Structures are given as C-alpha cells and as structure tokens.
Amino acid sequence: MSTSDYDPACLPDLLPIYYRRLFPFSQYYRWLRYGGVSKNYFQNREFSFTLKYDIYVRYQSFTTQNELEKEMPKMVPYKIDIGAVYSHRPSQHNVVKSGTFQALEKELVFDIDMTDYDDVRRCCSAADICSKCWTLMTIAIRILDRALREDFGFHHLLWVYSGRRGVHCWVCDDAARKLSVAARAAVAEYLSLVKGGEETVRKVVLSDPIHPFINHSLSVVERYFQQYAIVDQDILGSKESVDKVLALLPEDILSFPVDEKDPMKQWDRLCDLVERKKVKAKKGGQYFDKEIMLQYCYPRLDVNVSKGVNHLLKSPFSVPMISLICEELERPRADEAEEDDMKDQENEQEAGERRRIRDYKRTSLAKYVKVFDRFLEAMARSRKGEMLKKSDLQKDF
Amino acid sequence: MQDSKKKRKKLIGNFQNDLYDQCLQFYGQPPLENISLTEFETFAVERLKLLKTVENVGVSCGKSSEQYTKKLDAEISSLNFPHRGGISEYEKRRKDHISHFILRLAYCQTEDLRRWFIQQEMDLFRYRFNCLHSKHKTDFLHKNNLKYETVSAEEKKNLKDKLIASSYGLSGTKVEEHDVYKVPFQDALDLVRTRKVYLLAGNAYIPHHEIVTIVLNDFRTRLSKALAMTARSLPAVQSDERLQPLLSHLSHAYVGQDYSIQKNIGKISLEQIDALSGKSFPLCMRHLHKALRENHHLRHGGRMQYGLFLKGIGLTLEQALQFWRSEFVKGKVDADKFDKAYAYSVRHMFGKEGKRTDYTPYSCMKVILSNPPSQGDYHGCPFRHSDPELLKQKLQNYKVSPSGINQILELVKGMHYQLACQKYFELTHNVEDAGFSLNHPNQYFTESQKLLNGGRDIKKEVDMSQRSQENPASVTHPSQANSKQAHEEMGDLDSFFQDE
C-alpha cells in the first residue's frame, strides 16, 4: 500500500468530496446500529473528530443516518475515532447527573503498530513500512484471527489497515461488546507472548508444558520465519544483528562466524550449535530456537488499547485511505453522469445515494466496501438466528 | 443488608454451632447476634490488619510461593483467625464472620475502596480454600450449592492431550478420573490471563484441582453485589454515632499517604531536577528522567508515572508544562504540536481537564503491579521489570558498590522489589537503615530530602564519615561527605547539588 501519492496539502479540497460522495454512510450506520436490537445503540455512541488545525472534539453523537450524512460533510473531520456506547447521548454528557454517564459497551479492539517492532526489524523504523516488514502484519493477522475465533469463539471480526503503520481488529460479536475491562485485559494478555520494555533483552520465555495456543502460533510463525527473518531481514547478516540474536540465548555462545554467505545455512548452523548445547544442559524443555522466532515475529499488541471500554480508536473509512481514491475521481464518466442527473431531479436523496454508489464503485474503495458489506451480512444473519432461537424458546411462532 | 448488629436477638447455641461447623464460608448470611462495641472495634481492626498483611505479602512474594504460605499462616494464627480447621475454632470462625461484615460497612462506599476490599478478601479466600483437603473442598461446594457444568467423558478423551498441555500439574489419569469443568471464559479470567487453561470456542476447560478459580469468581460476584447493596443501606448505619467514627477511620486507614496533597508546591525549580534525579529520585524516576533527557520523548505510561511523581514533589502546572514542552521540543515535536497533543494530557494530570479528577502519584504497589512496560517504554519498577543483568550494569554506572549490588540482586530474586529499592536508598545515601518502609516513590523523595537537608543529629554524621572512611567503595568520597555535611547544616539546597 504505497503512500507516495498522498499529499496532506490536498486534504482540505478533497475531504469534503470524500464525505459528500464516497463515504459509505449507509453501511456505516448499519454496522453501528447492530440491527437496532438495543435501543439507542447508535444514538449513544461516542465519536471524536480531529478537525482542521488539529482541533480535537469529543463526545460527538448522532441520532440518525441522515444527521450523520449532513454533519460530516459540514464538519469535515480529518480523522474520525469511534468510542463506546454510553448510557446517555454523548453530546449531552454535560447535562447528565454526574457519575451516571457511563461507558457501557464497545467492540473488543486490537491495535498492531509497526513501531512496536523497531527492535527486531532492520528494513524500516517508526512509521515506515515496506513489503518486507508487512509480513509481520500478515503473521499477526493470522495468529490473532485464529485465536479469537477458535479459542474465544468470536465470529465477527473486522480487520482494517489503520491507514499508516499497522492494523486494527474490531471484534463485533455481542459477547465481545459486553466484555468488562478485566475481561478485555485478560484476552489481550492471553494473546501476549512478547513481554518487556527497553530493559528486557529476552522478551519471550517458553517453558513446559507448551500451551496449545503457543503451538498454533508457532506453526504460523514457522511458515514465514525463514523467508522473512533470515532472508529479508537478514538477521544473521552482520555482526551487530547476530549479536542481538545471540543475546537471546541463555548459553554463552560468544562468537558465531559471519562468514557463511547463505543466511539459511547460518540459521541451520546456529540451531545445530544450540541443539548440541541443549543435550548437555540439565533441564529439558528448552526452546531457544522457538523463542527467537517468536521474538522476531510474534504480534505485539498494546494491552491498553484493548482494555478500556471507553478507549477511542480510529474508525474504518477514516482518512488517509483517501490516497487510493484521488486518482479515480479525476476521470468521471461523462455519459453515465448525464443520465443520472436527469433522474436526480426527481428525488434528491435517492440521487445522493446513487451518486455515492456510482462514485465509490469506480474507486478502489469499492472492494473494501464489498468486504464490509459481506461482514455486515454475516452479522445480520447471525442476529436473525439468535432471534429465531429466542422466539423458539418462548414458543412464539 | 441487615444493619447494626446491636439490634438482633441472641440465638440458641445449637444453631450457632451449625453455623460455624466449616472453616471457610461464603459470607452469605450476616451474623444475627448482639456484640459489644469493644468487640465490634477489635474485630474490625484485626481483620483490617489481616487484609493489609494479605496485600503486602502478596506483593512481596508470589501468591503461590512457599514464603507466601508461611507468612500468611503465621499472621492468621497470630491474629486469631480460623486456620486450617482445628476443632476448637468456634470463636475464631465467629470473629471471621462478624469482622467481614463490619468491614463491608467501611469499604462499600467508593469504587476504590470496594475494589481493594474485594481483592484482599478474594486473595484471603483463595489461600484458605487451597489449604482445605480435597474432601473438604467438595463438602464446601455441596454446602454452598455450587454446581458447575462438567465435561462428558468422550469430550475429555478427545481433548486429553490439549488439556494436559494447558494446565500445570495435570496428568492423563487425573483427566480420566476427575471432573473437568466447562465455563464461559469470562468466568475464569485469572486462568485466561495467565494462559493456564485450555480454551475452545469461548469456553475454559478447568480441571478439578483448579476449581478454586471458578469458586473465586462466584465469590467475587456475590461480594460485589453485596457491597452495592450495603452501600444503599449505609446512611442508616452511619447515623449511629457510636459506629460512624470507627467506620470512617477504618476506610481511611488503608490508604495511607497518597501524596495527593502537595506540601511543597512551587518549592522546586526546574533547574534542580537534573541534580535531584541523581540524589533523591528512586531508581524508576531517575530512569524515566534520563530516558526523557536522552530521547526527548516518553510514551504515555512513562509520562503518567513520571509526570504525577513530579506533581507530587511540588511542581506546579505551569512548571510541568514548561518542563515537558522544553524537552519534547528538542526532539521531533514542535511547540505547536506539543500544545495540541501533549499539553492536554499534562493538564489532565493536574485535574484541569475532563472529569477534573486530581490524579494521585502512583504508589510502588501500583507501579509494580499494573501496566507492565513493553517495547519502547521506560516506566515500571526497574527492580521488577528489568533484566537482572541490565539492572546490575545500571547500578554499576551509578557507582553502587559491588557488595551493595549483590544485596540488591538477592532481594530482587526473592521478589522483594520495594526492599531492593530501599536498599538502593540506603546505599546511595550512605546509611545503614533507611528508617522507613518504602511504599511510594514520593515517599522516597521526601525521605531523601529529609536526610540530605539536615534533621540528622551530630552522632549520625560522625558515623557517616567514619563509615565512608572504612568503606572505600562507598558512594560519596570522604572529602565530599564533609563539605556535604557543612551544606546540610546550612540547609542550602542549591549549592548542595552543584557537584552533580
């Protein structure tokens, strides 16, 4: 996902167009309404906007899709964050009796940020990403997606590129939205294997018995490790980086020759060396090679993002995905436009919808909205299933 | 909830015997007898002592370690609470029952108090439940009508390997012979958090010997509800003049000094901070300060821990803003961006934004137990969160003696993080005994300032110079020690720190 076309200076001109013609309001509303099963679920949802000149406003809320469609093009947020569903309308939080305005529900979210991997990637740092280190995101998504579905039994996961340097996961199941702070923290910690800050060298420690979750995760990491770490990142390619790897081994393997040209062979030699030492060592169950693989590849998530029920996270369809859209807008299809303009006179709202649909379908936004649609369909089906079950139980035919 | 115990009638002996025939209870029913005010007060204070011990021992030792068991055993005996189910425990069990309900009155009022109370009562319950024999555990479940869903024999067979790999101390035979329970993962958070249980499709599969987790969850839920109810009937109790002062005293007793009220506002100037960080900051704050100076940045966890500490030592909001802005501006953040992005959070710390909560500086317990640092973080407790090797190097850089470093590392190995920090205090201030029990970074600072600014008598100063002569590896050189003493007597803070 190249960001080379993205020029923030264009934003003031392009954003209004984005909101007027491309932002998928009806899908967005459909998502956050969750079938209207809970009263006022959409109305009590907090949004926060970052406006021009970095002005930040919280506690925005809307009553209908219509209001959303009218307000957003007016306010033109540069960034949209989604917060919790509160006990009252967020826009009225000041007039609510103190202590009674509470965050009630929110999706369970995860934020995988590339900067958290700076100590183990050599190709980029900070907010840069390239195709080499993007593999880390692939690994993260595969591991977390499996665990959230198979271990925790969640079904409705939305994976979104966060627009700059990582990915977000929105777990939208009913049960997920109702989780307490303690439960969210517990899930995030269950999923955490890389622990420690600047002061910890060996960040992954494995001991018997190895939990099935770790085994599943290892099988994903093992699929990618050689190509990603040994070849692309070349972690055994220089003395400096070899030393970093050696620092993770509890044994004193003081020097390891860097003369071998083939990085794969280097890795094999290192593993051999470790195997031989393992045989001599007293305690069984040492997993140095696995620990190294995990430290270099396993997903690093920020528990604090997942913990808070009221934590605000950047919304899907918030810019700057706009770089993808810029190009297409320059080339409108004249004939189609005319035809629809005739129909426009009949019904402004329908026209707006049609224009919007027509527009985004011609942009790369289309395929993302398609994915989003499928996601929404799945949730709707599941809700229907739940309601049928409930009404069956009540013998309500 | 039934309020004052005074107004209940006495009961027949038999009933009471039945009531206390088990060592451990769920505190479902309040006591129904009259007790004297003296007993009321004594029981309450003793239970509070017990709960505080539970808290302290929990922080300084791992909760399942041998040391933990020993210490708690000793404390429970000495305070006369029911222990491992002796025969003549009637009086102790009665006290246990009554004191629990009294403390509910004191600890139901705020979210913080409730959380603390529930945490300690849970730890105590877990400890006592684990002391029961397996048969007594089953009895307990029966007596309290606790029935949990068990896994079918077939499912057990299919999952056997996974179960064994997930739970410590579980063998194939155990899986076959004993029940395995299946509960929604939300009911077994402690096991989920530490990944000590097998999860499938949102359910946690818990072997029999871990049943305490589920029971604890039940305990927590019930106690939480009960406290909410208690809070509602509290006004009636508080109107009783005999009880009100005691209850209020009890609920403040645990908090201790929280440094929310700064005594020295504005007495520290920003220029002094570098020097102070070497002399009077605990290691965690010295570390954060250094990282800030080097990187011109700190992440959120570090900003909170360090920022609140600075507030606690007396920085005003204006000073804090200047401090953070001047440092961040040296890095990648320009003044504008600072004002937009970071100033808000500094003001927030001082209670000038949002809920306007005036946040209190973190205690050692909080730093050690919550929000462990990750990649790119410099917060936390170095004694808890640093690799021993790196800790050792750092202490060497700070010129702590080798023997001193060893003592510190020993304490760290035994998980006595606060004691290790205290030892660091003693070594860097060249005293044998810190003279206080460390539980708050701001306390470290205050005590350090007290020590360095006079308030020490001549005898101790003589001892100090003697010791520094005997011990060549001590932190201060003899000549410096003398001039320092002179400055101490003058009480002149600025010139004292000039040599840093």
Coordinates of C-alpha atoms in Angstrom, one line a residue, chain B residues 15-495:
Chain B
F15 CA -27.8 -23.1 65.7
Q16 CA -24.6 -21.2 66.2
N17 CA -22.6 -24.5 66.2
D18 CA -24.1 -25.5 62.9
L19 CA -23.3 -22.1 61.5
Y20 CA -19.7 -22.4 62.3
D21 CA -19.0 -26.0 61.5
Q22 CA -17.0 -25.1 58.5
C23 CA -13.7 -23.4 58.5
L24 CA -14.4 -21.4 55.4
Q25 CA -17.6 -19.6 54.4
F26 CA -19.1 -17.6 51.6
Y27 CA -20.4 -14.9 53.9
G28 CA -23.9 -15.3 52.5
Q29 CA -25.7 -14.6 55.8
P30 CA -24.9 -11.8 58.1
P31 CA -24.4 -12.6 61.8
L32 CA -27.5 -12.3 63.9
E33 CA -26.4 -11.6 67.4
N34 CA -25.5 -8.8 69.8
I35 CA -21.9 -7.9 70.3
S36 CA -20.3 -5.2 72.4
L37 CA -18.8 -2.1 70.9
T38 CA -15.4 -3.2 72.0
E39 CA -15.7 -6.5 70.2
F40 CA -17.0 -4.6 67.2
E41 CA -14.0 -2.4 67.1
T42 CA -11.4 -5.1 67.9
F43 CA -12.7 -7.5 65.3
A44 CA -12.7 -4.8 62.7
V45 CA -9.2 -3.7 63.3
E46 CA -7.8 -7.2 63.4
R47 CA -9.4 -8.1 60.2
L48 CA -8.1 -5.0 58.6
K49 CA -4.6 -5.9 59.8
L50 CA -5.1 -9.3 58.3
L51 CA -6.2 -7.9 54.9
K52 CA -3.3 -5.5 54.9
T53 CA -0.9 -8.3 55.5
V54 CA -2.5 -10.3 52.7
E55 CA -1.9 -7.3 50.4
N56 CA 1.7 -6.8 51.5
V57 CA 2.7 -10.4 51.4
G58 CA 1.1 -10.7 48.0
V59 CA 3.3 -8.0 46.6
S60 CA 6.5 -9.1 48.1
C61 CA 6.1 -12.8 47.5
G62 CA 4.4 -14.7 44.6
K63 CA 1.0 -15.7 45.6
S64 CA 1.6 -19.4 45.4
S65 CA 5.1 -19.4 46.8
E66 CA 6.2 -21.2 50.0
Q67 CA 7.1 -18.0 51.6
Y68 CA 3.6 -16.6 51.0
T69 CA 2.0 -19.6 52.6
K70 CA 4.4 -19.4 55.6
K71 CA 3.9 -15.7 56.2
L72 CA 0.2 -15.8 55.8
D73 CA -0.1 -18.8 58.1
A74 CA 1.8 -17.0 60.8
E75 CA -0.2 -13.9 60.5
I76 CA -3.6 -15.7 60.5
S77 CA -2.6 -17.6 63.7
S78 CA -1.2 -14.6 65.5
L79 CA -4.3 -12.6 64.8
N80 CA -6.5 -15.4 65.9
F81 CA -8.4 -16.1 62.7
P82 CA -9.6 -19.5 61.7
H83 CA -6.8 -21.5 60.3
R84 CA -6.6 -25.0 58.9
G85 CA -9.7 -26.3 60.5
G86 CA -8.9 -27.2 64.1
I87 CA -11.6 -28.5 66.4
S88 CA -11.8 -25.6 68.8
E89 CA -12.1 -22.9 66.2
Y90 CA -15.6 -21.7 67.0
E91 CA -14.6 -18.4 68.4
K92 CA -12.2 -17.7 65.6
R93 CA -14.8 -18.5 63.0
R94 CA -17.3 -16.3 64.7
K95 CA -14.8 -13.5 64.6
D96 CA -14.1 -14.2 61.0
H97 CA -17.8 -14.0 60.2
I98 CA -18.6 -10.8 62.1
S99 CA -15.4 -8.9 61.1
H100 CA -16.1 -9.5 57.5
F101 CA -19.5 -7.9 57.7
I102 CA -18.2 -5.0 59.7
L103 CA -15.6 -4.2 57.1
R104 CA -18.2 -4.4 54.4
L105 CA -19.8 -1.3 56.0
A106 CA -16.5 0.5 56.0
Y107 CA -15.5 -0.4 52.4
C108 CA -18.6 -0.2 50.4
Q109 CA -18.7 3.5 49.9
T110 CA -16.4 4.2 46.9
E111 CA -15.3 2.3 43.9
D112 CA -11.7 2.3 45.0
L113 CA -12.5 1.0 48.5
R114 CA -14.7 -1.7 47.1
R115 CA -12.1 -2.8 44.7
W116 CA -9.4 -3.0 47.4
F117 CA -11.6 -4.9 49.8
I118 CA -12.8 -7.4 47.2
Q119 CA -9.2 -8.0 46.0
Q120 CA -7.9 -8.8 49.5
E121 CA -10.9 -10.8 50.6
M122 CA -10.5 -12.9 47.4
D123 CA -6.8 -13.4 48.0
L124 CA -7.6 -14.5 51.5
F125 CA -10.4 -16.8 50.4
R126 CA -8.2 -18.3 47.7
Y127 CA -5.5 -19.0 50.2
R128 CA -7.8 -20.6 52.7
F129 CA -9.7 -22.6 50.1
N130 CA -6.4 -24.0 48.8
C131 CA -5.5 -25.1 52.3
L132 CA -8.6 -27.3 52.5
H133 CA -8.3 -31.0 51.9
S134 CA -9.8 -32.2 48.7
K135 CA -12.7 -33.8 50.5
H136 CA -13.4 -30.5 52.4
K137 CA -13.4 -28.7 49.1
T138 CA -16.1 -30.9 47.8
D139 CA -18.0 -30.5 51.0
F140 CA -17.8 -26.8 50.6
L141 CA -19.2 -26.9 47.1
H142 CA -22.1 -29.1 48.3
K143 CA -22.9 -27.0 51.3
N144 CA -23.0 -23.8 49.3
N145 CA -24.9 -25.3 46.4
L146 CA -22.3 -24.7 43.8
K147 CA -22.8 -26.8 40.8
Y148 CA -20.7 -26.3 37.7
E149 CA -21.1 -27.9 34.2
T150 CA -18.8 -30.9 33.7
V151 CA -17.3 -32.2 30.5
S152 CA -18.5 -35.5 29.1
A153 CA -16.2 -38.5 29.3
E154 CA -16.0 -38.6 25.5
E155 CA -15.1 -34.9 25.1
K156 CA -12.5 -35.4 27.8
K157 CA -10.9 -38.2 25.8
N158 CA -10.8 -36.1 22.7
L159 CA -9.2 -33.2 24.4
K160 CA -6.9 -35.1 26.7
D161 CA -3.6 -34.0 25.2
K162 CA -4.7 -30.4 24.8
L163 CA -5.9 -30.3 28.4
I164 CA -2.6 -31.8 29.7
A165 CA -0.6 -29.2 27.7
S166 CA -2.7 -26.3 29.1
S167 CA -2.8 -27.0 32.8
Y168 CA 0.1 -27.3 35.1
G169 CA 0.2 -30.5 37.1
L170 CA -2.4 -32.3 35.1
S171 CA -1.8 -35.8 34.1
G172 CA -3.7 -38.2 31.9
T173 CA -5.0 -40.2 34.8
K174 CA -6.2 -37.1 36.6
V175 CA -8.2 -36.1 33.5
E176 CA -9.8 -39.5 33.3
E177 CA -10.6 -39.9 37.0
H178 CA -11.6 -36.4 38.0
D179 CA -14.2 -34.0 36.7
V180 CA -13.2 -31.3 34.2
Y181 CA -15.5 -28.2 34.3
K182 CA -16.5 -26.1 31.4
V183 CA -17.3 -22.5 32.0
P184 CA -17.5 -19.4 29.7
F185 CA -14.1 -17.9 29.6
Q186 CA -15.4 -14.7 31.3
D187 CA -15.8 -16.7 34.5
A188 CA -12.2 -17.8 34.6
L189 CA -10.3 -14.6 33.8
D190 CA -7.4 -15.3 36.1
L191 CA -6.6 -18.5 34.3
V192 CA -7.2 -17.0 30.9
R193 CA -5.0 -14.0 31.6
T194 CA -2.0 -16.2 32.6
R195 CA -2.9 -18.8 29.8
K196 CA -3.1 -21.6 32.4
V197 CA -6.2 -23.1 30.9
Y198 CA -7.4 -24.7 27.7
L199 CA -9.8 -22.5 25.7
L200 CA -12.1 -23.7 22.9
A201 CA -15.0 -21.8 21.3
G202 CA -15.1 -19.3 24.2
N203 CA -15.2 -21.9 27.0
A204 CA -12.5 -22.6 29.5
Y205 CA -11.9 -26.2 30.5
I206 CA -10.9 -26.3 34.1
P207 CA -9.6 -29.4 35.9
H208 CA -10.9 -30.3 39.3
H209 CA -7.8 -29.1 41.2
E210 CA -8.3 -25.6 39.7
I211 CA -11.9 -25.4 40.8
V212 CA -10.9 -22.6 43.2
T213 CA -10.8 -20.3 40.2
I214 CA -14.5 -20.8 39.5
V215 CA -15.4 -20.6 43.1
L216 CA -13.4 -17.4 43.4
N217 CA -15.3 -15.9 40.5
D218 CA -18.5 -16.7 42.2
F219 CA -17.2 -15.2 45.4
R220 CA -16.3 -12.0 43.7
T221 CA -19.6 -11.7 42.0
R222 CA -21.5 -12.2 45.2
L223 CA -19.4 -9.9 47.2
S224 CA -19.6 -7.2 44.6
K225 CA -23.4 -7.3 44.6
A226 CA -23.5 -7.4 48.4
L227 CA -21.3 -4.3 48.7
A228 CA -23.5 -2.4 46.3
M229 CA -26.5 -3.3 48.5
T230 CA -24.6 -2.4 51.6
A231 CA -23.8 1.0 50.2
R232 CA -27.5 1.7 49.8
S233 CA -28.4 1.0 53.4
L234 CA -25.3 2.7 54.7
P235 CA -27.0 6.0 55.7
A236 CA -28.9 4.2 58.3
V237 CA -25.7 2.8 59.8
Q238 CA -23.8 6.0 59.6
S239 CA -26.5 7.8 61.6
D240 CA -25.4 5.7 64.6
E241 CA -22.9 7.9 66.4
R242 CA -21.2 5.1 68.0
L243 CA -20.2 3.4 64.7
Q244 CA -19.6 6.3 62.4
P245 CA -16.2 7.4 63.7
L246 CA -14.9 3.9 63.7
L247 CA -16.1 3.1 60.2
S248 CA -14.6 6.3 58.8
H249 CA -11.3 5.6 60.5
L250 CA -11.2 2.1 59.1
S251 CA -11.7 3.2 55.5
H252 CA -9.0 5.8 55.6
A253 CA -6.5 3.6 57.4
Y254 CA -5.6 1.6 54.3
V255 CA -5.0 4.4 52.0
G256 CA -2.2 6.0 53.9
Q257 CA -0.2 8.8 52.5
D258 CA -1.2 9.1 48.9
Y259 CA 0.7 12.4 48.1
S260 CA -2.4 13.9 46.6
I261 CA -1.9 17.0 48.6
Q262 CA 1.4 18.5 47.8
K263 CA 3.0 20.3 50.6
N264 CA 5.9 21.8 48.7
I265 CA 4.2 23.4 45.7
G266 CA 6.5 25.6 43.9
K267 CA 9.5 25.0 46.1
I268 CA 11.3 23.1 43.4
S269 CA 12.7 24.9 40.4
L270 CA 13.1 23.2 37.0
E271 CA 16.9 23.7 37.0
Q272 CA 17.1 21.5 40.1
I273 CA 15.5 18.5 38.6
D274 CA 18.6 17.0 36.9
A275 CA 20.5 17.1 40.1
L276 CA 17.6 15.9 42.2
S277 CA 17.2 13.0 39.9
G278 CA 20.6 11.6 40.8
K279 CA 20.3 12.3 44.5
S280 CA 16.7 12.0 45.6
F281 CA 14.7 10.2 42.9
P282 CA 14.0 6.5 43.3
L283 CA 15.5 4.4 40.6
C284 CA 12.4 4.2 38.5
M285 CA 12.1 8.0 38.3
R286 CA 15.8 8.5 37.7
H287 CA 15.5 6.1 34.8
L288 CA 12.5 7.9 33.4
H289 CA 14.1 11.2 33.7
K290 CA 17.3 10.0 31.9
A291 CA 15.2 8.4 29.1
L292 CA 13.3 11.7 28.7
R293 CA 16.5 13.7 28.5
E294 CA 18.1 11.3 26.0
N295 CA 15.1 10.7 23.8
H296 CA 13.3 14.0 24.3
H297 CA 10.2 11.9 24.5
L298 CA 8.3 9.5 26.7
R299 CA 5.4 7.3 25.9
H300 CA 2.1 7.6 27.7
G301 CA 2.9 5.1 30.5
G302 CA 6.1 6.9 31.3
R303 CA 4.6 10.4 31.1
M304 CA 1.9 9.4 33.6
Q305 CA 4.2 7.7 36.1
Y306 CA 6.9 10.4 35.9
G307 CA 4.5 13.4 35.4
L308 CA 2.5 12.5 38.5
F309 CA 5.6 12.0 40.5
L310 CA 6.8 15.4 39.6
K311 CA 3.4 16.8 40.6
G312 CA 3.9 15.0 43.9
I313 CA 7.3 16.6 44.6
G314 CA 5.7 20.0 44.1
L315 CA 5.9 21.1 40.5
T316 CA 3.1 23.5 39.5
L317 CA 1.1 23.0 36.4
E318 CA 2.9 25.9 34.7
Q319 CA 6.3 24.4 35.6
A320 CA 5.2 21.0 34.4
L321 CA 4.1 22.3 31.0
Q322 CA 7.3 24.2 30.6
F323 CA 9.3 21.2 31.6
W324 CA 7.6 18.8 29.2
R325 CA 7.4 21.3 26.4
S326 CA 11.1 22.3 26.5
E327 CA 12.1 18.7 26.4
F328 CA 9.8 17.5 23.7
V329 CA 10.6 20.4 21.5
K330 CA 14.2 19.3 21.5
G331 CA 13.0 16.1 19.8
K332 CA 10.6 15.6 17.0
V333 CA 7.8 17.6 18.4
D334 CA 7.4 21.3 17.6
A335 CA 5.9 23.7 20.1
D336 CA 2.6 23.8 18.3
K337 CA 2.2 20.1 18.2
F338 CA 3.1 19.9 21.9
D339 CA 0.4 22.3 22.7
K340 CA -2.2 20.4 20.7
A341 CA -1.3 16.9 21.6
Y342 CA 0.6 16.7 24.9
A343 CA -0.4 19.8 26.9
Y344 CA -3.9 18.4 27.3
S345 CA -2.6 15.3 29.0
V346 CA -0.4 17.3 31.3
R347 CA -3.3 19.5 32.3
H348 CA -5.4 16.3 32.7
M349 CA -2.9 15.1 35.2
F350 CA -3.4 18.2 37.3
G351 CA -7.1 17.8 37.2
K352 CA -7.8 20.7 34.8
E353 CA -9.5 18.7 32.1
G354 CA -12.1 16.1 31.5
K355 CA -13.5 14.7 34.7
R356 CA -11.3 17.0 36.6
T357 CA -10.0 14.2 38.8
D358 CA -6.9 15.2 40.5
Y359 CA -4.8 12.1 39.8
T360 CA -2.6 10.9 42.6
P361 CA 1.0 9.9 42.1
Y362 CA 1.4 6.1 41.7
S363 CA 2.4 4.1 44.7
C364 CA 5.0 1.4 44.5
M365 CA 2.3 -1.2 44.5
K366 CA 0.7 0.3 41.5
V367 CA 3.9 0.7 39.6
I368 CA 4.9 -2.9 40.3
L369 CA 1.6 -4.5 39.6
S370 CA -0.1 -2.6 36.8
N371 CA 0.7 -1.7 33.3
P372 CA 4.0 -3.5 32.7
P373 CA 6.3 -1.8 30.2
S374 CA 6.6 -3.0 26.6
Q375 CA 8.9 -2.2 23.8
G376 CA 9.7 1.5 23.8
D377 CA 8.6 2.0 27.3
Y378 CA 10.7 3.2 30.2
H379 CA 8.1 3.1 33.0
G380 CA 7.5 0.4 35.6
C381 CA 9.8 -0.6 38.5
P382 CA 13.4 -1.4 37.4
F383 CA 13.7 -3.9 40.2
R384 CA 10.6 -5.7 38.9
H385 CA 10.8 -5.1 35.2
S386 CA 14.4 -5.0 34.2
D387 CA 16.6 -8.0 33.4
P388 CA 18.9 -8.5 36.4
E389 CA 22.0 -8.1 34.1
L390 CA 20.9 -4.7 32.8
L391 CA 19.9 -3.7 36.4
K392 CA 23.4 -4.6 37.5
Q393 CA 25.0 -2.6 34.8
K394 CA 22.9 0.4 35.6
L395 CA 23.7 0.2 39.3
Q396 CA 27.4 -0.1 38.4
N397 CA 27.1 3.1 36.3
Y398 CA 25.5 4.8 39.3
K399 CA 28.5 3.8 41.3
V400 CA 26.8 1.4 43.7
S401 CA 29.3 -0.9 45.5
P402 CA 29.6 -4.5 44.2
S403 CA 28.5 -5.9 47.6
G404 CA 25.6 -3.5 47.6
I405 CA 24.6 -4.6 44.1
N406 CA 24.7 -8.2 45.2
Q407 CA 22.4 -7.4 48.1
I408 CA 20.0 -5.7 45.8
L409 CA 20.0 -8.6 43.3
E410 CA 19.3 -11.1 46.1
L411 CA 16.3 -9.1 47.2
V412 CA 15.1 -8.9 43.6
K413 CA 15.5 -12.6 43.2
G414 CA 13.3 -13.0 46.3
M415 CA 10.8 -10.7 44.6
H416 CA 11.2 -8.1 47.3
Y417 CA 11.2 -5.1 45.0
Q418 CA 10.4 -2.4 47.4
L419 CA 13.1 -3.7 49.8
A420 CA 15.5 -3.7 46.9
C421 CA 14.7 -0.1 46.3
Q422 CA 15.1 0.7 50.0
K423 CA 18.5 -0.9 49.9
Y424 CA 19.3 1.3 46.9
F425 CA 18.3 4.2 49.0
E426 CA 20.5 3.1 51.8
L427 CA 23.5 2.6 49.6
T428 CA 23.1 5.9 47.7
H429 CA 22.5 7.9 50.9
N430 CA 25.2 6.0 52.8
V431 CA 23.0 5.0 55.7
E432 CA 22.6 1.6 57.3
D433 CA 18.9 1.8 57.8
A434 CA 16.6 3.9 55.7
G435 CA 14.4 4.4 58.7
F436 CA 11.2 4.0 56.8
S437 CA 9.3 1.3 55.0
L438 CA 9.2 2.2 51.3
N439 CA 5.9 2.0 49.5
H440 CA 5.7 5.2 47.4
P441 CA 8.2 6.9 45.1
N442 CA 7.3 10.3 46.5
Q443 CA 7.9 8.9 49.9
Y444 CA 11.4 8.0 48.7
F445 CA 11.9 11.6 47.6
T446 CA 10.6 13.1 50.8
E447 CA 12.7 10.9 53.0
S448 CA 15.8 11.5 50.8
Q449 CA 15.3 15.3 51.1
K450 CA 14.8 15.0 54.8
L451 CA 18.0 13.1 55.1
L452 CA 20.1 15.4 52.9
N453 CA 18.8 18.6 54.2
G454 CA 19.6 18.3 57.9
G455 CA 17.4 16.9 60.5
R456 CA 20.2 14.5 61.3
D457 CA 22.0 14.8 64.6
I458 CA 25.7 15.1 65.1
K459 CA 26.2 11.5 66.1
K460 CA 24.8 10.2 62.9
E461 CA 27.0 12.5 60.9
V462 CA 30.1 11.3 62.7
D463 CA 29.0 7.7 62.0
M464 CA 28.6 8.6 58.4
S465 CA 32.1 10.0 57.9
Q466 CA 33.5 7.0 59.8
R467 CA 31.7 4.6 57.6
S468 CA 32.8 6.4 54.5
Q469 CA 36.4 6.1 55.5
E470 CA 36.2 2.5 56.3
N471 CA 34.4 1.6 53.1
P472 CA 36.4 2.9 50.1
A473 CA 33.7 1.8 47.7
S474 CA 31.0 3.9 49.2
V475 CA 29.1 6.3 47.2
T476 CA 30.4 9.6 48.5
H477 CA 34.1 10.3 48.9
P478 CA 35.2 11.4 52.4
S479 CA 36.1 14.8 51.3
Q480 CA 32.8 15.4 49.6
A481 CA 31.0 14.0 52.6
N482 CA 32.4 16.6 54.8
S483 CA 31.5 19.5 52.6
K484 CA 28.1 18.0 52.1
Q485 CA 27.6 17.9 55.9
A486 CA 28.5 21.6 56.0
H487 CA 26.0 22.4 53.4
E488 CA 23.4 20.3 55.1
E489 CA 23.8 22.3 58.2
M490 CA 23.2 25.4 56.1
G491 CA 20.2 23.8 54.6
D492 CA 21.1 25.3 51.3
L493 CA 19.5 23.2 48.6
D494 CA 21.0 24.8 45.5
S495 CA 24.7 24.7 46.3

